[in-house]
Short mmCIF file of C-alpha atoms in Angstrom, two decimals:
data_model
loop_
_atom_site.label_atom_id
_atom_site.label_comp_id
_atom_site.label_asym_id
_atom_site.label_seq_id
_atom_site.Cartn_x
_atom_site.Cartn_y
_atom_site.Cartn_z
CA MET A 1 40.10 89.18 54.00
CA LEU A 2 38.99 92.80 54.69
CA GLN A 3 36.27 94.91 53.12
CA THR A 4 35.19 98.19 53.41
CA LYS A 5 31.24 98.80 52.20
CA ARG A 6 30.25 102.26 51.20
CA LEU A 7 32.60 103.76 53.67
CA ASN A 8 32.17 107.52 54.57
CA ALA A 9 34.87 108.68 56.86
CA GLY A 10 36.94 111.78 58.07
CA TYR A 11 37.64 113.59 61.28
CA LYS A 12 34.78 114.59 63.32
CA GLU A 13 32.44 116.64 60.79
CA LEU A 14 35.11 116.70 58.25
CA HIS A 15 34.20 114.48 55.37
CA ILE A 16 37.31 112.88 53.47
CA LEU A 17 36.32 109.52 52.30
CA PHE A 18 33.10 109.03 50.10
CA ASP A 19 31.42 105.65 49.54
CA VAL A 20 34.73 103.62 49.44
CA ASP A 21 34.08 100.05 48.54
CA ALA A 22 37.21 97.90 48.71
CA THR A 23 38.25 94.39 49.10
CA ILE A 24 41.68 93.53 50.50
CA ASN A 25 42.36 90.11 49.68
CA SER A 26 44.60 87.84 51.93
CA LYS A 27 48.12 87.14 51.50
CA GLY A 28 48.95 89.64 49.05
CA ILE A 29 50.08 93.23 48.86
CA THR A 30 47.40 95.96 47.83
CA ALA A 31 48.62 99.36 47.29
CA VAL A 32 46.77 102.48 47.93
CA VAL A 33 47.88 105.35 45.78
CA GLY A 34 46.85 108.79 44.94
CA PRO A 35 47.43 112.35 44.93
CA ASN A 36 48.20 114.35 48.10
CA GLY A 37 44.99 114.88 50.13
CA SER A 38 43.26 112.30 48.48
CA GLY A 39 42.41 110.21 51.71
CA LYS A 40 45.03 107.38 51.63
CA SER A 41 46.04 107.81 55.11
CA THR A 42 42.38 108.29 56.31
CA PHE A 43 41.43 105.33 54.58
CA LEU A 44 43.92 103.30 56.78
CA LYS A 45 42.86 105.20 59.83
CA ALA A 46 39.39 104.39 59.38
CA ILE A 47 39.95 100.61 58.74
CA PHE A 48 41.89 100.69 62.05
CA GLY A 49 39.17 102.82 63.94
CA LEU A 50 41.21 105.98 64.46
CA ALA A 51 39.20 107.96 62.09
CA THR A 52 35.49 108.87 62.32
CA VAL A 53 33.29 106.59 60.26
CA HIS A 54 30.27 108.66 59.32
CA SER A 55 28.53 105.68 57.63
CA GLY A 56 29.16 102.40 56.08
CA LYS A 57 31.19 99.25 57.31
CA VAL A 58 34.45 97.73 57.90
CA GLU A 59 34.31 93.97 57.89
CA TYR A 60 37.35 91.74 58.81
CA ASN A 61 37.15 88.07 57.94
CA GLY A 62 33.19 88.53 57.71
CA GLU A 63 32.84 90.25 61.03
CA ASP A 64 31.72 93.89 61.31
CA ILE A 65 34.48 95.80 63.09
CA THR A 66 33.22 99.22 62.59
CA LYS A 67 32.79 99.80 66.17
CA VAL A 68 35.46 97.72 67.73
CA PRO A 69 38.00 99.93 69.70
CA PRO A 70 41.43 99.99 68.16
CA HIS A 71 43.29 97.86 70.90
CA ASN A 72 40.90 95.14 70.21
CA ARG A 73 41.38 95.34 66.56
CA THR A 74 45.14 94.64 67.34
CA LYS A 75 43.99 91.55 69.05
CA MET A 76 42.22 90.46 65.92
CA GLY A 77 45.60 90.56 63.88
CA ILE A 78 45.15 93.91 62.40
CA ALA A 79 48.24 96.24 62.65
CA TYR A 80 48.52 100.01 61.54
CA LEU A 81 51.90 101.54 61.33
CA PRO A 82 51.49 105.35 61.29
CA GLN A 83 53.89 107.36 58.97
CA VAL A 84 55.54 109.24 61.95
CA ASP A 85 55.85 108.53 65.69
CA ASN A 86 55.38 104.68 64.80
CA VAL A 87 57.91 103.70 67.59
CA PHE A 88 58.16 104.75 71.11
CA SER A 89 61.49 106.96 71.15
CA ASN A 90 61.93 106.86 74.92
CA LEU A 91 61.74 103.14 75.18
CA THR A 92 64.62 100.69 74.22
CA VAL A 93 64.41 98.66 70.86
CA GLU A 94 63.86 95.71 73.24
CA GLU A 95 60.97 97.52 75.40
CA ASN A 96 59.37 98.60 72.04
CA LEU A 97 59.23 94.90 70.96
CA LYS A 98 57.89 93.73 74.17
CA ILE A 99 55.24 96.44 74.36
CA ALA A 100 54.21 95.37 70.92
CA GLY A 101 53.29 91.83 72.28
CA TYR A 102 51.50 93.32 75.32
CA THR A 103 48.53 91.02 74.85
CA LEU A 104 50.70 87.79 74.35
CA GLU A 105 51.82 85.15 76.81
CA LYS A 106 55.39 85.27 77.99
CA THR A 107 56.50 82.26 75.96
CA GLU A 108 54.70 83.24 73.07
CA LEU A 109 56.00 86.72 73.08
CA LYS A 110 59.69 85.47 73.12
CA ASP A 111 58.93 83.29 70.04
CA ARG A 112 57.31 86.41 68.12
CA ILE A 113 60.49 88.54 69.03
CA ASP A 114 62.86 85.80 67.94
CA LEU A 115 60.63 85.73 64.78
CA ALA A 116 60.79 89.56 64.17
CA LEU A 117 64.53 89.41 64.79
CA ASP A 118 64.97 86.83 62.20
CA VAL A 119 63.25 89.06 59.53
CA PHE A 120 65.20 92.08 60.99
CA PRO A 121 68.45 90.76 62.15
CA GLU A 122 69.86 94.26 62.03
CA LEU A 123 67.81 95.23 65.15
CA GLN A 124 69.84 92.78 67.27
CA ASN A 125 72.67 94.95 67.65
CA PHE A 126 70.53 97.81 69.02
CA MET A 127 68.32 96.21 71.59
CA LYS A 128 69.42 98.25 74.44
CA ARG A 129 69.41 101.48 72.59
CA LYS A 130 66.51 103.96 72.79
CA ALA A 131 64.56 103.87 69.65
CA GLY A 132 64.90 107.65 69.43
CA THR A 133 68.58 107.39 68.79
CA LEU A 134 68.03 104.88 65.60
CA SER A 135 68.27 106.44 62.24
CA GLY A 136 64.82 106.66 59.90
CA GLY A 137 65.31 103.39 58.35
CA GLU A 138 66.14 101.54 61.56
CA ARG A 139 63.02 102.99 63.20
CA GLN A 140 60.98 101.92 60.23
CA PHE A 141 62.28 98.33 60.59
CA LEU A 142 61.66 98.46 64.31
CA ALA A 143 58.12 99.74 63.59
CA ILE A 144 57.44 96.62 61.27
CA ALA A 145 58.96 94.20 63.55
CA THR A 146 56.60 95.52 66.27
CA ALA A 147 53.76 94.63 64.02
CA LEU A 148 55.34 91.04 63.53
CA VAL A 149 55.56 90.73 67.37
CA ARG A 150 51.80 91.27 67.80
CA LYS A 151 50.94 88.58 65.60
CA SER A 152 49.45 90.73 62.99
CA GLU A 153 48.14 88.88 59.81
CA PHE A 154 46.89 92.16 58.32
CA LEU A 155 49.46 94.81 58.26
CA MET A 156 48.73 98.57 57.17
CA LEU A 157 51.55 100.45 56.28
CA ASP A 158 51.39 104.34 55.96
CA GLU A 159 54.24 105.61 53.77
CA PRO A 160 56.83 103.49 55.39
CA THR A 161 59.58 104.85 52.94
CA ALA A 162 58.99 108.65 53.61
CA GLN A 163 62.16 110.41 54.48
CA LEU A 164 64.40 107.57 53.72
CA SER A 165 67.34 107.47 51.61
CA PRO A 166 66.83 105.78 48.20
CA LYS A 167 68.99 102.90 49.17
CA PHE A 168 67.20 102.37 52.46
CA ALA A 169 63.70 102.75 50.91
CA GLU A 170 64.44 99.84 48.52
CA HIS A 171 65.73 97.88 51.52
CA VAL A 172 62.25 98.54 52.97
CA PHE A 173 60.35 97.42 49.89
CA ASP A 174 62.46 94.03 49.81
CA LYS A 175 61.41 93.52 53.41
CA ILE A 176 57.69 94.07 52.51
CA VAL A 177 57.90 91.61 49.83
CA GLU A 178 59.61 89.32 52.33
CA LEU A 179 56.70 89.63 54.65
CA ARG A 180 54.17 88.59 51.92
CA ASP A 181 56.33 85.64 50.50
CA LYS A 182 57.83 84.29 53.57
CA LEU A 183 55.17 85.01 56.37
CA LYS A 184 52.13 85.13 53.91
CA LEU A 185 50.93 88.43 55.58
CA THR A 186 48.23 90.49 53.91
CA ILE A 187 49.69 94.08 53.47
CA LEU A 188 48.02 97.15 52.54
CA LEU A 189 50.37 99.85 51.63
CA VAL A 190 50.00 103.70 51.26
CA GLU A 191 53.00 104.87 49.25
CA GLN A 192 54.19 107.96 47.86
CA ASN A 193 56.63 106.40 45.60
CA VAL A 194 53.83 104.97 43.26
CA GLN A 195 55.86 103.33 40.64
CA ARG A 196 57.68 101.35 43.18
CA ALA A 197 54.75 100.32 45.17
CA LEU A 198 52.74 99.21 42.15
CA GLU A 199 55.80 97.00 41.04
CA ILE A 200 55.62 95.07 44.22
CA SER A 201 51.86 94.93 44.81
CA ASP A 202 49.12 92.52 43.63
CA ASN A 203 46.39 94.74 43.66
CA ALA A 204 46.06 98.47 43.59
CA TYR A 205 43.22 101.04 44.63
CA LEU A 206 43.55 104.69 43.28
CA LEU A 207 41.85 107.19 45.45
CA VAL A 208 41.15 110.69 44.12
CA SER A 209 39.30 113.24 46.36
CA GLY A 210 38.25 110.60 48.58
CA ARG A 211 36.58 108.53 45.97
CA VAL A 212 37.99 105.12 44.47
CA ALA A 213 39.13 106.08 40.84
CA PHE A 214 40.66 102.68 39.85
CA ASP A 215 40.29 99.27 41.41
CA GLY A 216 42.04 96.29 40.00
CA LYS A 217 45.51 94.62 39.49
CA ALA A 218 48.47 96.68 40.23
CA ASN A 219 50.19 95.97 37.01
CA GLU A 220 47.12 97.03 35.20
CA LEU A 221 47.22 100.62 36.76
CA LEU A 222 50.88 100.57 36.18
CA GLU A 223 50.53 99.94 32.56
CA HIS A 224 47.48 102.06 32.03
CA GLU A 225 47.93 104.47 29.14
CA LYS A 226 46.67 107.39 31.36
CA PHE A 227 48.84 106.15 34.42
CA GLU A 228 50.55 109.47 35.22
CA LYS A 229 47.20 111.50 34.73
CA LEU A 230 45.31 109.31 36.88
CA CYS A 231 47.85 109.32 39.73
CA MET A 232 47.80 113.04 39.76
CA GLY A 233 43.99 113.00 39.87
CA ILE A 234 43.68 114.63 36.40
CA GLN A 235 40.60 113.03 34.69
CA ASP A 236 39.68 113.87 30.95
CA MET B 1 76.43 129.52 106.67
CA ALA B 2 76.07 126.52 108.74
CA PHE B 3 72.77 124.93 109.71
CA GLU B 4 71.95 123.05 112.79
CA ALA B 5 71.42 119.30 112.23
CA GLU B 6 67.62 119.81 113.34
CA VAL B 7 67.14 122.21 110.51
CA LEU B 8 68.76 120.03 107.78
CA GLU B 9 66.86 116.95 109.10
CA GLY B 10 63.48 119.22 108.88
CA ALA B 11 64.45 120.34 105.24
CA ILE B 12 65.25 116.60 104.16
CA ILE B 13 61.98 115.27 105.71
CA TYR B 14 59.94 118.13 104.02
CA SER B 15 61.77 117.64 100.63
CA ASN B 16 60.99 113.88 100.82
CA LEU B 17 57.34 114.53 101.14
CA LEU B 18 57.46 117.12 98.65
CA VAL B 19 59.02 114.75 96.02
CA LEU B 20 56.02 112.48 96.76
CA LEU B 21 53.49 114.88 95.99
CA SER B 22 55.16 116.37 92.85
CA ILE B 23 55.77 112.98 91.40
CA GLY B 24 51.95 112.25 91.96
CA LEU B 25 51.19 115.55 90.28
CA THR B 26 53.61 114.83 87.30
CA ILE B 27 52.46 111.36 86.68
CA THR B 28 48.77 112.60 86.17
CA TYR B 29 49.75 115.66 84.16
CA ILE B 30 51.72 113.41 81.67
CA THR B 31 49.04 110.72 81.35
CA THR B 32 45.96 112.92 81.37
CA ALA B 33 47.10 116.51 80.85
CA VAL B 34 45.48 117.51 83.95
CA PRO B 35 47.28 119.94 86.27
CA ASN B 36 45.71 118.89 89.57
CA PHE B 37 45.30 121.87 91.88
CA ALA B 38 43.75 119.65 94.44
CA GLN B 39 46.90 117.64 94.99
CA GLY B 40 47.63 119.53 98.25
CA SER B 41 44.03 118.77 99.48
CA PHE B 42 44.59 115.11 98.42
CA ALA B 43 47.55 115.26 101.08
CA VAL B 44 45.54 116.83 103.83
CA PHE B 45 42.88 114.00 103.21
CA GLY B 46 45.68 111.64 104.05
CA SER B 47 46.59 113.62 107.12
CA TYR B 48 43.00 113.39 108.45
CA ILE B 49 42.88 109.40 107.59
CA ALA B 50 45.91 109.33 109.83
CA LEU B 51 44.25 111.58 112.53
CA THR B 52 40.94 109.33 112.49
CA MET B 53 42.95 106.19 112.77
CA LEU B 54 44.79 107.71 115.83
CA ARG B 55 41.75 109.20 117.57
CA LEU B 56 39.22 106.34 116.93
CA PHE B 57 41.30 103.31 117.03
CA GLY B 58 44.64 104.16 118.52
CA ILE B 59 46.64 103.39 115.42
CA HIS B 60 49.81 105.19 115.28
CA PRO B 61 50.28 107.60 112.24
CA TYR B 62 53.21 105.52 110.82
CA TYR B 63 50.88 102.19 110.83
CA SER B 64 48.06 104.21 109.05
CA ILE B 65 50.40 104.59 105.77
CA PRO B 66 49.01 101.49 103.94
CA ILE B 67 45.52 102.49 104.86
CA ALA B 68 46.06 106.01 103.48
CA LEU B 69 47.67 104.62 100.59
CA ILE B 70 44.55 102.62 99.66
CA PHE B 71 42.01 105.24 100.30
CA GLY B 72 44.03 108.09 98.51
CA GLY B 73 44.22 105.76 95.41
CA LEU B 74 40.53 105.37 95.45
CA LEU B 75 40.10 109.15 96.01
CA GLY B 76 42.25 109.64 92.95
CA VAL B 77 40.45 107.10 90.69
CA ALA B 78 37.11 108.60 91.85
CA VAL B 79 38.10 112.03 90.94
CA TYR B 80 39.32 111.12 87.53
CA LEU B 81 36.49 108.79 86.66
CA PHE B 82 33.57 111.15 87.95
CA ILE B 83 35.04 114.57 87.45
CA LEU B 84 37.81 114.65 84.94
CA LYS B 85 36.91 111.93 82.53
CA PRO B 86 33.69 113.20 81.43
CA LEU B 87 35.21 116.53 80.79
CA ILE B 88 38.29 114.88 78.95
CA ASP B 89 35.74 112.71 76.93
CA ARG B 90 33.95 116.13 75.83
CA GLU B 91 37.51 117.33 74.91
CA ALA B 92 37.72 120.05 77.50
CA GLU B 93 40.76 122.25 77.08
CA ILE B 94 43.46 122.48 79.99
CA VAL B 95 41.97 125.49 81.39
CA ILE B 96 38.58 123.89 82.15
CA LEU B 97 40.38 120.80 83.63
CA MET B 98 42.28 123.22 85.65
CA ILE B 99 39.27 124.98 86.88
CA ALA B 100 37.69 121.64 87.63
CA THR B 101 40.52 120.74 89.93
CA LEU B 102 40.13 124.12 91.59
CA ALA B 103 36.57 123.45 92.25
CA LEU B 104 37.39 120.11 93.69
CA ASP B 105 39.99 121.54 95.94
CA LEU B 106 37.41 123.96 97.42
CA ILE B 107 35.02 120.81 97.62
CA LEU B 108 37.52 118.78 99.44
CA LEU B 109 38.31 121.86 101.64
CA GLY B 110 34.56 122.18 102.74
CA PHE B 111 34.41 118.42 103.24
CA LEU B 112 37.70 118.32 105.33
CA GLY B 113 36.34 121.32 107.54
CA ALA B 114 33.02 119.60 107.99
CA TYR B 115 34.61 116.38 108.79
CA SER B 116 37.18 117.88 111.24
CA ASP B 117 34.17 119.35 113.28
CA TYR B 118 32.55 115.97 113.23
CA LEU B 119 35.83 114.11 114.24
CA GLY B 120 36.28 116.87 117.06
CA GLY B 121 32.79 116.24 118.31
CA ILE B 122 32.73 112.61 118.60
CA THR B 123 36.35 112.41 120.10
CA LYS B 124 36.20 115.47 122.20
CA LYS B 125 39.67 116.64 120.87
CA ALA B 126 40.49 119.28 118.55
CA ALA B 127 40.70 118.02 115.00
CA LYS B 128 40.51 121.44 113.12
CA LYS B 129 44.23 121.97 113.68
CA PHE B 130 46.64 119.08 114.81
CA ILE B 131 50.20 118.05 114.73
CA PHE B 132 51.71 114.73 115.32
CA THR B 133 55.03 115.57 116.89
CA PRO B 134 54.05 114.44 120.43
CA TYR B 135 53.55 110.93 118.76
CA ASP B 136 57.12 110.87 117.46
CA PHE B 137 60.19 109.21 119.05
CA ASN B 138 63.87 109.27 118.78
CA ILE B 139 66.13 106.34 117.43
CA GLY B 140 69.52 107.28 118.85
CA ASN B 141 69.68 110.89 118.42
CA ILE B 142 67.59 110.96 115.18
CA SER B 143 63.97 111.62 115.01
CA ALA B 144 61.66 108.56 113.76
CA ILE B 145 59.94 110.73 111.30
CA PHE B 146 63.41 111.55 109.63
CA ILE B 147 64.18 107.73 109.29
CA VAL B 148 60.37 106.78 108.30
CA SER B 149 60.31 109.46 105.59
CA ILE B 150 63.65 108.22 104.08
CA ILE B 151 62.44 104.61 104.35
CA VAL B 152 59.13 105.60 102.74
CA ILE B 153 60.64 107.53 99.70
CA ALA B 154 63.18 104.78 99.22
CA ILE B 155 60.62 102.20 99.07
CA ILE B 156 58.48 104.27 96.97
CA LEU B 157 61.07 105.12 94.29
CA ALA B 158 62.42 101.80 94.16
CA SER B 159 58.84 100.40 93.70
CA LEU B 160 58.27 102.85 91.00
CA PHE B 161 61.31 101.95 89.22
CA LEU B 162 60.79 98.38 89.44
CA LEU B 163 57.09 99.06 88.15
CA LEU B 164 58.14 101.42 85.31
CA TYR B 165 61.18 99.59 84.11
CA LYS B 166 60.80 95.99 85.23
CA THR B 167 57.15 95.01 84.50
CA LYS B 168 55.06 94.70 81.29
CA PHE B 169 52.44 96.97 82.84
CA GLY B 170 54.82 99.68 83.89
CA VAL B 171 56.42 99.69 80.20
CA ALA B 172 52.97 99.97 78.81
CA LEU B 173 52.28 102.89 81.30
CA ARG B 174 55.48 104.65 79.87
CA ALA B 175 54.50 103.94 76.37
CA SER B 176 50.89 105.46 77.15
CA MET B 177 52.69 108.53 78.49
CA GLU B 178 55.02 109.10 75.59
CA ASN B 179 52.48 108.38 72.82
CA PRO B 180 48.92 107.04 73.87
CA ALA B 181 47.63 106.83 70.29
CA LEU B 182 50.49 104.54 69.42
CA ALA B 183 50.14 102.57 72.70
CA GLU B 184 46.48 101.83 71.84
CA ILE B 185 47.68 100.68 68.43
CA MET B 186 49.90 98.17 70.32
CA GLY B 187 47.00 96.82 72.06
CA VAL B 188 47.50 98.50 75.42
CA ASN B 189 44.15 99.75 77.09
CA VAL B 190 45.46 103.27 77.61
CA GLU B 191 42.37 104.12 79.73
CA TYR B 192 43.56 101.39 82.41
CA THR B 193 47.16 103.31 82.49
CA ARG B 194 45.03 106.70 83.13
CA ILE B 195 43.28 105.12 85.91
CA PHE B 196 46.32 103.56 87.40
CA SER B 197 48.23 106.76 87.30
CA TRP B 198 45.36 108.59 89.33
CA PHE B 199 45.50 105.75 91.76
CA LEU B 200 49.24 106.30 92.12
CA SER B 201 49.01 109.86 92.33
CA GLY B 202 46.33 109.82 95.06
CA SER B 203 48.19 107.25 96.88
CA LEU B 204 51.58 109.14 96.89
CA ALA B 205 49.49 112.45 98.10
CA THR B 206 48.04 110.62 100.98
CA VAL B 207 51.09 108.87 102.01
CA ALA B 208 52.93 112.17 102.25
CA GLY B 209 49.75 113.47 104.03
CA CYS B 210 50.11 111.03 106.78
CA LEU B 211 53.63 112.10 107.81
CA LEU B 212 53.19 115.81 106.97
CA PRO B 213 51.78 116.49 110.39
CA PHE B 214 55.12 115.25 112.19
CA ARG B 215 56.69 118.43 110.54
CA GLN B 216 53.83 120.96 110.53
CA GLU B 217 50.62 121.79 111.85
CA ILE B 218 47.57 120.68 109.79
CA VAL B 219 44.48 122.61 109.16
CA PRO B 220 42.05 121.85 106.33
CA LEU B 221 43.37 124.80 104.46
CA THR B 222 46.92 123.37 104.47
CA GLY B 223 46.40 121.81 100.98
CA SER B 224 45.72 125.15 99.30
CA ILE B 225 49.08 126.48 100.91
CA ILE B 226 51.38 123.64 100.16
CA ILE B 227 50.18 123.33 96.48
CA VAL B 228 52.51 126.37 95.57
CA SER B 229 55.43 124.28 96.55
CA ILE B 230 54.06 121.06 94.89
CA PHE B 231 53.80 122.91 91.50
CA ALA B 232 56.97 124.81 91.70
CA ALA B 233 58.64 121.22 92.28
CA SER B 234 57.18 119.89 89.46
CA ILE B 235 57.64 122.93 86.97
CA VAL B 236 61.29 123.36 88.11
CA GLY B 237 62.05 119.79 87.56
CA GLY B 238 60.08 119.94 84.34
CA LEU B 239 56.37 119.10 84.30
CA ALA B 240 56.82 116.31 81.52
CA SER B 241 59.39 114.08 83.37
CA ILE B 242 58.91 111.95 86.73
CA TYR B 243 62.86 112.27 87.30
CA GLY B 244 62.22 116.20 86.97
CA ALA B 245 59.60 115.84 89.68
CA LEU B 246 62.25 114.13 91.99
CA ILE B 247 64.85 116.76 91.26
CA GLY B 248 62.62 119.58 91.72
CA GLY B 249 61.06 118.34 94.80
CA TYR B 250 64.50 118.31 96.46
CA ILE B 251 65.59 121.58 95.11
CA VAL B 252 62.32 123.40 96.17
CA GLY B 253 62.04 121.69 99.47
CA ILE B 254 65.61 122.30 100.68
CA SER B 255 65.57 125.87 99.26
CA GLU B 256 62.22 126.76 100.85
CA SER B 257 63.32 125.16 104.32
CA LEU B 258 66.82 126.50 104.46
CA VAL B 259 66.46 130.04 102.88
CA THR B 260 63.30 130.54 105.26
CA TYR B 261 65.23 129.45 108.14
CA GLN B 262 68.25 131.58 107.56
CA LEU B 263 65.96 134.76 106.79
CA SER B 264 64.31 133.87 110.13
CA THR B 265 67.80 134.11 112.13
CA ILE B 266 68.11 137.63 110.56
CA LEU B 267 64.66 139.04 110.33
CA GLY B 268 62.83 137.08 113.16
CA SER B 269 60.42 134.16 113.28
CA GLY B 270 57.50 136.04 111.52
CA VAL B 271 59.23 135.60 108.14
CA LEU B 272 58.47 131.76 108.44
CA VAL B 273 54.87 132.42 107.45
CA TYR B 274 56.14 133.59 104.20
CA SER B 275 58.26 130.44 103.34
CA LYS B 276 56.28 129.68 100.12
CA VAL B 277 57.63 133.02 98.55
CA VAL B 278 61.02 131.15 98.44
CA SER B 279 59.23 128.52 96.15
CA LEU B 280 57.70 131.01 94.05
CA ILE B 281 61.05 132.77 93.63
CA VAL B 282 62.75 129.47 92.72
CA LEU B 283 59.92 128.89 90.32
CA VAL B 284 59.93 132.34 88.61
CA VAL B 285 63.91 132.11 88.19
CA MET B 286 63.48 128.75 86.69
CA LEU B 287 60.65 129.96 84.22
CA ILE B 288 62.66 132.70 83.10
CA LEU B 289 66.18 130.83 82.54
CA ALA B 290 64.72 127.45 81.49
CA PRO B 291 60.83 127.29 81.02
CA GLN B 292 60.90 123.77 80.24
CA GLY B 293 62.50 122.78 83.60
CA LEU B 294 65.74 121.37 84.50
CA THR B 295 65.18 117.87 82.75
CA GLY B 296 64.09 119.92 79.58
CA VAL B 297 67.35 121.55 79.26
CA LYS B 298 69.90 120.31 76.54
CA TRP B 299 72.84 120.40 78.97
CA ARG B 300 75.39 119.00 76.57
CA LYS B 301 74.65 122.01 74.25
CA ILE B 302 75.49 124.52 76.85
CA LYS B 303 78.65 125.85 75.90
CA TRP B 304 80.25 126.84 79.03
CA LEU B 305 79.30 123.45 80.53
CA LYS B 306 80.62 121.66 77.65
CA SER B 307 84.02 123.22 77.99
CA ILE B 308 84.07 122.29 81.63
CA LEU B 309 83.19 118.73 80.98
CA SER B 310 85.61 118.51 78.09
#
């Protein structure tokens, strides 16, 4: 379980998140939705240690990780997949998978790569190709596969379907559900396609101007009578 | 236009050493965004290590290569940790980092000058200006430095290739070069890769410096002169590519040696002093035609080349 307690964060002096209290339950999908500029991506970056935390705490399984460097959060099983530049374009698919398991022993690395390829068998055809030559969707699969290789139990995905065709985006959503149901991963999902993100999620947070405007079950938000207004940050 | 074998030999030796220096410069530029203006003085530091080993312990400069490699690496790491990292941590801009390396170059110049006086004093032999050609020998009709420089560059390039493409740390190093933030996300300690790149850069420079006195006279100021060719080589190849440094090193090294030699046959030996002008001309031409360097050019998109290839 991951918790943020009165989290105030941003970039250097720039304040973006205000007193965000959130609890991300294990083995489920939690969607983070909200209008553009509401601080969704910053929320993920703050959890992973890539944004400046001004005050408040980030706790993972009861341990305060607010000051733990990102590479050590990786070792704790937390993975963060940025929206863009989430694979190494100049490395081959195989090298991307290997670097993802940088902290693992050789035998364990092989097992993890096999597991990632079981989930994303399409990658087997491109092992020797440079990641920069893959299509957007294939790159996104590779990015998620790298998170599986590094034994992540807590996966943060920042707009994984951005710039993908609707067909491929649907494929990515299916894979996210598969990761929860088959591998029992905890997933924190930031997604512009709010409707689809809430449909596959268990819980949801709505951020508006860096503050939590809704916190509850995903279907409650989806069925909320003011759903569209809420998602656009309009309050009565 | 025919060149004597000796001239060609000299050009290849010089180019081999320039490649080592420009690869070092490029690696630290890619990993830490520092244009190291002290890279030439790193090489002269290596030359003085070889001279010290020769004068104090009678060790031939060829055998000093491993010692120079270690000391050069340590110099590189010390420069990064104590001078550049504190500036990078304070988010210093590239101009500040450049000025810091220029200041470092002056400090090294002063140190090497003082050390050469000290070494000359205790050995009673000139150390302010020296050359290793009297210590070289021939293998058949070929000078040993020619063979040694080729062996050294072959070993270093092969080791570098194996390191970068066949080891876990090498892949991490390449990953950190391309996208340090993502490498950090993957669990790579990017700081280690930066420290290693400075070790590598310092080592390559001092190894080149160990062999440079077999080709030219060394004075403490040599580093400030050779830096022109090192930068020209790295920029001509493409400052963001290790392959670029390799290609640029040979283009600049061979052009500088052969063009200067050809001009000297017409204008007299006085022109040899201006050999760096050739490097600068190659650099200027490249900056006008392809500012991103040879490896940055999208060759397949050049129409006339495309028509030739098809």
